[in-house]
Tab-separated table of C-alpha atoms in Angstrom:
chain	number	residue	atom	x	y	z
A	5	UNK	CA	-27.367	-7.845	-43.421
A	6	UNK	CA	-24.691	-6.091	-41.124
A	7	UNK	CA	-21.266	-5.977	-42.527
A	8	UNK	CA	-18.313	-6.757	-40.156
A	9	UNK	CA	-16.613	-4.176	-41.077
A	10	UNK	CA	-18.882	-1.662	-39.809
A	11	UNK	CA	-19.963	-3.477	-37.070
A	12	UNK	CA	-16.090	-3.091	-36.129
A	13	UNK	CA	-16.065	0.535	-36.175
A	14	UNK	CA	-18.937	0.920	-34.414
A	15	UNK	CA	-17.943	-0.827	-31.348
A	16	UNK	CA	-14.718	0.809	-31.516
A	17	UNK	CA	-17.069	4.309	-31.242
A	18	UNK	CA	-18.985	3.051	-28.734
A	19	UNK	CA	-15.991	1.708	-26.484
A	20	UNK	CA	-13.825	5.038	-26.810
A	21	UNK	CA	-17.064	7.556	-27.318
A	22	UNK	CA	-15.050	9.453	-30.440
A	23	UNK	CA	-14.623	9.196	-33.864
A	24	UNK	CA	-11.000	10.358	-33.524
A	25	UNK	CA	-9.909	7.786	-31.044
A	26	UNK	CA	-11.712	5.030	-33.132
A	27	UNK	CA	-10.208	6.177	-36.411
A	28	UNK	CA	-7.089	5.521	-34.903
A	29	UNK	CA	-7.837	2.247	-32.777
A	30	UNK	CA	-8.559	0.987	-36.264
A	31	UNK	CA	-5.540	2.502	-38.427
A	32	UNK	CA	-8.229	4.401	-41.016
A	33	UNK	CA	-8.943	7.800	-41.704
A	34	UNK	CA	-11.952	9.485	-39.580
A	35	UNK	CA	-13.802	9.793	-42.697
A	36	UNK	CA	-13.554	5.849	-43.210
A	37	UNK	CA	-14.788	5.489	-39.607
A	38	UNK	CA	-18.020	8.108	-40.230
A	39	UNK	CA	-19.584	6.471	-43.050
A	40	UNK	CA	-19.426	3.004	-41.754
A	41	UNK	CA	-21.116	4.530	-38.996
A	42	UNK	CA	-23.890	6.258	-41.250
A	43	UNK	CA	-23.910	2.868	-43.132
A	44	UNK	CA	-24.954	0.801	-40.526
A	45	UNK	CA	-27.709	3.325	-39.204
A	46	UNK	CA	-28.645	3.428	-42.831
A	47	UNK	CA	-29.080	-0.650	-42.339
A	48	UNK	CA	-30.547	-0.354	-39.056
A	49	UNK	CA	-33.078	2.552	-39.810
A	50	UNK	CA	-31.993	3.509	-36.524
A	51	UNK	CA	-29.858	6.652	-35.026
A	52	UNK	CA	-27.157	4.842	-33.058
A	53	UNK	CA	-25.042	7.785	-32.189
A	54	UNK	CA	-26.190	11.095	-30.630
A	55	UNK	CA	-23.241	13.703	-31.049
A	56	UNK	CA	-21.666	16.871	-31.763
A	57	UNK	CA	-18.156	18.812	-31.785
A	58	UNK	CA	-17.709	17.866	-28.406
A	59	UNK	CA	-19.018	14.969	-27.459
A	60	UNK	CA	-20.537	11.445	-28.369
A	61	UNK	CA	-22.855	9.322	-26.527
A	62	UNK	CA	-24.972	6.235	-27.665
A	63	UNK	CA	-28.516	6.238	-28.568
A	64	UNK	CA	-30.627	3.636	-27.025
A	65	UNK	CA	-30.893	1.936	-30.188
A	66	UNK	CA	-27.080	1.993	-30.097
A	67	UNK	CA	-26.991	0.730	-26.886
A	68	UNK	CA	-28.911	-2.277	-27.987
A	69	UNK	CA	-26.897	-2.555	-31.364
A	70	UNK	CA	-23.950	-3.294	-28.813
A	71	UNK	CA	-24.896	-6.692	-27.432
A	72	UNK	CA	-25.927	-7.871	-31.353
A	73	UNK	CA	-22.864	-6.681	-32.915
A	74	UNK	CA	-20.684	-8.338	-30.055
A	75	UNK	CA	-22.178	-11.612	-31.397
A	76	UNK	CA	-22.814	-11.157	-35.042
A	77	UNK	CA	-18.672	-10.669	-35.152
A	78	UNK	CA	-18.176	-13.322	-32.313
A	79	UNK	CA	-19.925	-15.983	-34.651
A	80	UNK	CA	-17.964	-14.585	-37.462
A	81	UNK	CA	-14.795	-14.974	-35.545
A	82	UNK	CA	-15.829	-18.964	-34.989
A	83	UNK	CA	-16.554	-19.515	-38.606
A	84	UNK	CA	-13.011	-17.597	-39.690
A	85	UNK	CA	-11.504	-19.693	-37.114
A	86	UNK	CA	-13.066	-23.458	-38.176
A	87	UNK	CA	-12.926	-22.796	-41.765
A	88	UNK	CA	-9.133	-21.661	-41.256
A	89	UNK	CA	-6.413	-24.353	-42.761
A	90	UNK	CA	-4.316	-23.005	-40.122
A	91	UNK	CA	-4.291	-24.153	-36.187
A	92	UNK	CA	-3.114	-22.219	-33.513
A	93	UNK	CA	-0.782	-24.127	-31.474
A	94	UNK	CA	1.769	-23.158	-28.767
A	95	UNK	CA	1.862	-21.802	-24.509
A	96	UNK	CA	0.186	-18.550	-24.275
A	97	UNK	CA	0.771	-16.817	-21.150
A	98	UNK	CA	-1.869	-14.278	-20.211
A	99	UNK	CA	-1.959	-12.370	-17.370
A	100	UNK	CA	-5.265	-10.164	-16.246
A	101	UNK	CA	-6.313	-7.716	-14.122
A	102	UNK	CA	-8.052	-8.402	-10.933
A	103	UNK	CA	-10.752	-6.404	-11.791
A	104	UNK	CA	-12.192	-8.860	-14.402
A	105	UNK	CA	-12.560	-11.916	-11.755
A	106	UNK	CA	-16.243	-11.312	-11.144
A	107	UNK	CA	-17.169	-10.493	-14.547
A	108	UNK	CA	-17.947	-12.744	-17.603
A	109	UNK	CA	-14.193	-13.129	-19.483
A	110	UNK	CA	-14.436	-16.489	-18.327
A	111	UNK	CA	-17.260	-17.210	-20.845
A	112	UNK	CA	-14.791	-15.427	-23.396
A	113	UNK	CA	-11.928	-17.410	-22.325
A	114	UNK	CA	-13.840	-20.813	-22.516
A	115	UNK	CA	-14.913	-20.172	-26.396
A	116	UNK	CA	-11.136	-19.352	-27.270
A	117	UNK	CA	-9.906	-22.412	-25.404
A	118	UNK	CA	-12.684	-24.589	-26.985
A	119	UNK	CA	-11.894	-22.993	-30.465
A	120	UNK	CA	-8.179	-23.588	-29.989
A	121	UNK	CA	-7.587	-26.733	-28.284
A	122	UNK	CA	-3.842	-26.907	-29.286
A	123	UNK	CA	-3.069	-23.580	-27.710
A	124	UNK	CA	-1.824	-24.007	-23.290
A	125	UNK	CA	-3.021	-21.343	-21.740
A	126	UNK	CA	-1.896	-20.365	-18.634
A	127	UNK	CA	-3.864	-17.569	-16.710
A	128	UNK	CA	-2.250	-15.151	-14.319
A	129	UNK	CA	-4.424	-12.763	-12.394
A	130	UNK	CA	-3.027	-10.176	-10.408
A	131	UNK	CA	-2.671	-6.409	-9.600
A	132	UNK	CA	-2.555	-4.326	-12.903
A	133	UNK	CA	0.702	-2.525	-11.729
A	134	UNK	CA	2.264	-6.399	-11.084
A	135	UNK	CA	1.141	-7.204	-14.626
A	136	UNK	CA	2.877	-4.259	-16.187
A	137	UNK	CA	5.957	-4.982	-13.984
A	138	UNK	CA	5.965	-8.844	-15.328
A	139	UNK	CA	5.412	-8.126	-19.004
A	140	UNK	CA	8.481	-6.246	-18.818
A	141	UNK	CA	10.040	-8.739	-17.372
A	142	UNK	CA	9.283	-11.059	-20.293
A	143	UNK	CA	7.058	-13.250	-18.165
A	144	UNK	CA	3.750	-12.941	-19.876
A	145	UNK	CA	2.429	-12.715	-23.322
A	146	UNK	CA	-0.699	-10.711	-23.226
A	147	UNK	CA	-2.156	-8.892	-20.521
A	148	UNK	CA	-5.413	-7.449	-20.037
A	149	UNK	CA	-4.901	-4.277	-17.012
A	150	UNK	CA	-5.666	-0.600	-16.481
A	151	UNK	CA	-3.058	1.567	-18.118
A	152	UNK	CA	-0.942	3.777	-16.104
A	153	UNK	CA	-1.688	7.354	-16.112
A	154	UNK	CA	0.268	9.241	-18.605
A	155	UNK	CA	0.903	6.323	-20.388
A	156	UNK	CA	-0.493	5.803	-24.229
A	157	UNK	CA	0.800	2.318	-24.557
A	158	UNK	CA	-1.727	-0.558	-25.508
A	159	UNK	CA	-4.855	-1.580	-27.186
A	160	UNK	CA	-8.020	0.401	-25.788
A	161	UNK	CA	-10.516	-2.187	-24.842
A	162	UNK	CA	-12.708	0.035	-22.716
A	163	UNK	CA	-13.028	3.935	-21.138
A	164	UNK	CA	-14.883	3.783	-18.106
A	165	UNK	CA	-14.879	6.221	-14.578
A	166	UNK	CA	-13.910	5.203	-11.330
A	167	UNK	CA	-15.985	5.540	-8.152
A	168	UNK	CA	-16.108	5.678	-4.568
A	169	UNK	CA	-17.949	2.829	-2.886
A	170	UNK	CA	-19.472	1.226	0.016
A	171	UNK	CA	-22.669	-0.933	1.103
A	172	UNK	CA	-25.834	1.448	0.819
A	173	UNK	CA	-25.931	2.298	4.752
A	174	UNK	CA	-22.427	3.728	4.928
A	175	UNK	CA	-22.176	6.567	5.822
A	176	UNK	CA	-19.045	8.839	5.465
A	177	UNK	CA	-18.457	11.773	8.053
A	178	UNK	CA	-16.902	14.619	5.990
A	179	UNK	CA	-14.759	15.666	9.682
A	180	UNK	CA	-13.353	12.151	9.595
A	181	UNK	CA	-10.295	10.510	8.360
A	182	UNK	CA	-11.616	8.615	5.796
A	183	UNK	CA	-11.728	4.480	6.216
A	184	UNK	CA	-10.084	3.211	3.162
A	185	UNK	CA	-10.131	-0.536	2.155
A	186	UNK	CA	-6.883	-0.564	-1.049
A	187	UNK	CA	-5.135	-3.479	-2.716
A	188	UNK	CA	-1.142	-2.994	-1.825
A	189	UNK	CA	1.188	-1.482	-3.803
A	190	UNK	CA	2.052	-1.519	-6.676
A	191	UNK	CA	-2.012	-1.179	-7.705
A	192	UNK	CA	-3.103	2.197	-9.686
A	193	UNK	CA	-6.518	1.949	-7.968
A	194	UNK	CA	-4.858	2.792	-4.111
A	195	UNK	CA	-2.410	5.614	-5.842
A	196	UNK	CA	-5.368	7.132	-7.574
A	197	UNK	CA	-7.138	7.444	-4.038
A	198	UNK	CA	-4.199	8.397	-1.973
A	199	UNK	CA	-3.197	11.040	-4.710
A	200	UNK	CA	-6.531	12.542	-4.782
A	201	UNK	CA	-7.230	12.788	-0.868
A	202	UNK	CA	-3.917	14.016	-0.784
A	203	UNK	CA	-4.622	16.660	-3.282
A	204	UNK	CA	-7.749	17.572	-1.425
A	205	UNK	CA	-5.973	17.785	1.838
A	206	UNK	CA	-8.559	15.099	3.116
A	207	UNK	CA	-7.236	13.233	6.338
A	208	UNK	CA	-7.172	8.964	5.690
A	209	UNK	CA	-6.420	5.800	7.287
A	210	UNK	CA	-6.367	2.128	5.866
A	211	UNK	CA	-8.675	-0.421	7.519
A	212	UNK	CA	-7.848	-2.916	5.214
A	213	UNK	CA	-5.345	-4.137	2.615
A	214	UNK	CA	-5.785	-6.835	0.451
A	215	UNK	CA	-4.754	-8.273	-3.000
A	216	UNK	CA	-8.181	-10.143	-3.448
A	217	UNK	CA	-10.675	-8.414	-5.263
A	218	UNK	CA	-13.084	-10.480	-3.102
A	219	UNK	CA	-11.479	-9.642	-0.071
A	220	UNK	CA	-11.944	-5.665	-0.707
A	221	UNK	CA	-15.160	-6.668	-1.206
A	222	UNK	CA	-16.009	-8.325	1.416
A	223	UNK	CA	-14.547	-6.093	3.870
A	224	UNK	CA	-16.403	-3.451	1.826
A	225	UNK	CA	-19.740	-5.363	1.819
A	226	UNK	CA	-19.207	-5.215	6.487
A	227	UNK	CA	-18.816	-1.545	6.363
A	228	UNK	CA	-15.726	-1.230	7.302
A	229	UNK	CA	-14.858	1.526	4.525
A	230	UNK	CA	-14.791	2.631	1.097
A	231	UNK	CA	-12.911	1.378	-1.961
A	232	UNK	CA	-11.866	2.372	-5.462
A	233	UNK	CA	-13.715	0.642	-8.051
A	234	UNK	CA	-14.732	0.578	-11.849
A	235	UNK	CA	-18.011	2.325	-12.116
A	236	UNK	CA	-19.099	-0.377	-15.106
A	237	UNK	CA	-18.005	-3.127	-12.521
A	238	UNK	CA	-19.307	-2.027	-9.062
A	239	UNK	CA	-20.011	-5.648	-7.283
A	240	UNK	CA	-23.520	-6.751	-6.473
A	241	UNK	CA	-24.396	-5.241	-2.929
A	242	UNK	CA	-22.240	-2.193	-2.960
A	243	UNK	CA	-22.933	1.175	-4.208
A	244	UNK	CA	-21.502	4.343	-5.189
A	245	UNK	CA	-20.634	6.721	-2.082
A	246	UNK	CA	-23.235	9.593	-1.982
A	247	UNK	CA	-21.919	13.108	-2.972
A	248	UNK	CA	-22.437	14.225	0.727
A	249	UNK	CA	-19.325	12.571	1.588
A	250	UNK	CA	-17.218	15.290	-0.242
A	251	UNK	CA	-14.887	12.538	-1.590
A	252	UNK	CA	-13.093	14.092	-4.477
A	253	UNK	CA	-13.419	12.531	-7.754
A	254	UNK	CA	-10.998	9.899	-9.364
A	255	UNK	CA	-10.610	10.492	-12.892
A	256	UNK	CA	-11.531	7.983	-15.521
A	257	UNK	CA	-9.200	4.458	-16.386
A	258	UNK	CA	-8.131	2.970	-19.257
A	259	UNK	CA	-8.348	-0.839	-19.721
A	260	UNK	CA	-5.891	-2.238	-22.615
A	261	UNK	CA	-4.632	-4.939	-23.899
A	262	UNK	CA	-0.677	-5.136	-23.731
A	263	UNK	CA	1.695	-7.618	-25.827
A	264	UNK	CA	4.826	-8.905	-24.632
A	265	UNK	CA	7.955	-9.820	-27.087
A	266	UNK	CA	6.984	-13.484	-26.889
A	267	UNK	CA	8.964	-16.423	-25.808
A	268	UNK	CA	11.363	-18.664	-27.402
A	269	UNK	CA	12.680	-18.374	-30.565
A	270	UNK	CA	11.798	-18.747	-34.002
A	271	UNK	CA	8.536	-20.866	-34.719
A	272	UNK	CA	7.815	-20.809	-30.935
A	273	UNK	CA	8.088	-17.047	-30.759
A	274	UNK	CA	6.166	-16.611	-33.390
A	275	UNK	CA	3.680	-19.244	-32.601
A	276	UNK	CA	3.081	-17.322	-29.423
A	277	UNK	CA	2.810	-14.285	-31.066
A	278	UNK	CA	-0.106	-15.466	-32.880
A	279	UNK	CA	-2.064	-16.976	-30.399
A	280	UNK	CA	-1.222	-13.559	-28.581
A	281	UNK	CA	-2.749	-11.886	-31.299
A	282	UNK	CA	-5.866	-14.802	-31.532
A	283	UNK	CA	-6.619	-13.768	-27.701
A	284	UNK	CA	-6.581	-10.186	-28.271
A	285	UNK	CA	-9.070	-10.252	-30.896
A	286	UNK	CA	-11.489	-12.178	-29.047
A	287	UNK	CA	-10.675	-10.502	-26.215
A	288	UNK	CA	-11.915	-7.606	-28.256
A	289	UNK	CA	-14.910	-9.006	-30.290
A	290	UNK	CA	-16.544	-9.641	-26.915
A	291	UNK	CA	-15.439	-6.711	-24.871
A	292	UNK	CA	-18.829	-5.601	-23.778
A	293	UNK	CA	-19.083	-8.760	-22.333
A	294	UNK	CA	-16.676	-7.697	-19.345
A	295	UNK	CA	-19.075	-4.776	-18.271
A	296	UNK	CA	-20.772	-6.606	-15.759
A	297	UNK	CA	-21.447	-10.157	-13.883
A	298	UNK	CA	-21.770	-13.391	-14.819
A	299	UNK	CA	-25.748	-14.565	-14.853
A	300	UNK	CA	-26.241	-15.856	-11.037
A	301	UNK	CA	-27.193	-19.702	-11.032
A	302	UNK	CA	-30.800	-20.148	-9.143
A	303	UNK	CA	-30.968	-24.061	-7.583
């Protein structure tokens, strides 16, 4: 009922919230990318998109249509992949950002590993500015990390705002340095805040440093401060900071996918290359997927 290709364009809409960016995400005209939009509402008998000159935001309808066309072109990607006379084969190194450990990419990484047996991948998770730094290096293959600010480099897997936060009773005294729980250097989250207090003139001090995403949060969960986050991402039992504090605000972050120049030479290189490629596009097919937690187990 729901053609791929459409269903394509329209998550590429709803991830980047314009026509423009999507049209060029997907290497077609904006034209291409409006009809397949008014096709599939057509289909749907549903508005999907509310927007004008300046802006575009989903419907709830379109909200909805996210999760179904996430798996309408996930089970398409399995049959492309079964029916295929080709196997993927060779060491994949993928490296991903810290932000993603308490979300569900495991689930996305478990159906690509299941679906390509032959491919070894090996998972490095660490600080988005370490991941740039290595796949510079030549020591990964694909990584999934914020992009730098300023920087237009990568695959745009998803927009999103960062935020201020803290367990709901903190409280932040707008007289007093404020308590500030960062990864270390070289992460683009502790820049951000540092630039921006510093740009506000706000006095700071760091109660605690740590390059475990559940280590921030823990400390963040005691009260001992406040920490950047993902607003899409923000882990169970913390909350934004309330506007009282007079924090200023962080700006928005890109998370992209980034290919390295491979390894080896010849048929390994490009063996890698492919499975490179393999990752990415599942890695995109179920990007709304990495909005939010895993379901909790109940005993």
């Amino acid at each position: 009922m729901y053609d791929p290709a459409q269903l394509r364009t329209f998550l590429a809409v709803a991830r980047t919230l314009s026509f423009t960016r999507a049209a060029e995400r997907l290497g077609v005209r904006q034209p291409t990318v409006s009809q397949h939009v008014r096709r599939l509402e057509k289909a749907t008998g549903r508005l999907l998109f509310v927007r004008d000159t300046h802006s575009v935001e989903l419907t709830e309808d379109g909200e909805a249509m996210l999760g179904f066309a996430s798996t309408i072109l996930e089970a398409h990607e399995r049959a492309e992949t079964f029916f295929s006379a080709v196997r993927l084969r060779g060491r994949l190194r993928f490296g991903v950002s810290e932000d993603f450990v308490l979300t569900r990419l495991p689930e996305i990484l478990e159906s690509f590993r299941r679906e390509n047996p032959e491919i070894d991948l090996e998972l490095s998770v660490e600080l988005s500015g370490t991941l740039h730094r290595r796949l510079a290096a030549g020591q990964l293959d694909l990584v999934l990390a914020k992009r730098r600010a300023g920087d237009t480099q990568g695959e745009l897997v998803w927009r999103s705002a960062l935020t201020w936060i803290g367990p709901p009773r903190l409280r932040v005294d707008p007289g007093r340095p404020v308590p500030l729980i960062l990864f270390p250097p070289p992460a683009l989250t502790r820049a951000r805040a540092l630039e921006v207090l510093e740009g506000q003139g706000r006095a700071w001090r760091i109660v605690c440093t740590s390059g475990s995403l559940s280590g921030l949060v823990a400390a963040a969960r005691a009260g001992l401060g406040v920490m950047v986050h993902t607003r899409g991402l923000v882990p169970e039992g913390l909350v934004p900071v309330h506007a009282g504090a007079g924090l200023p605000e962080l700006g928005g972050v890109d998370f992209v996918l980034l290919h390295g120049r491979g390894h080896g030479r010849g048929p390994e290189r490009t063996a890698t290359q492919e499975a490179a490629n393999a990752l990415a596009a599942a890695i995109l097919a179920g990007g709304d997927r990495l909005h939010g937690a895993p379901p909790v187990e109940r005993p």
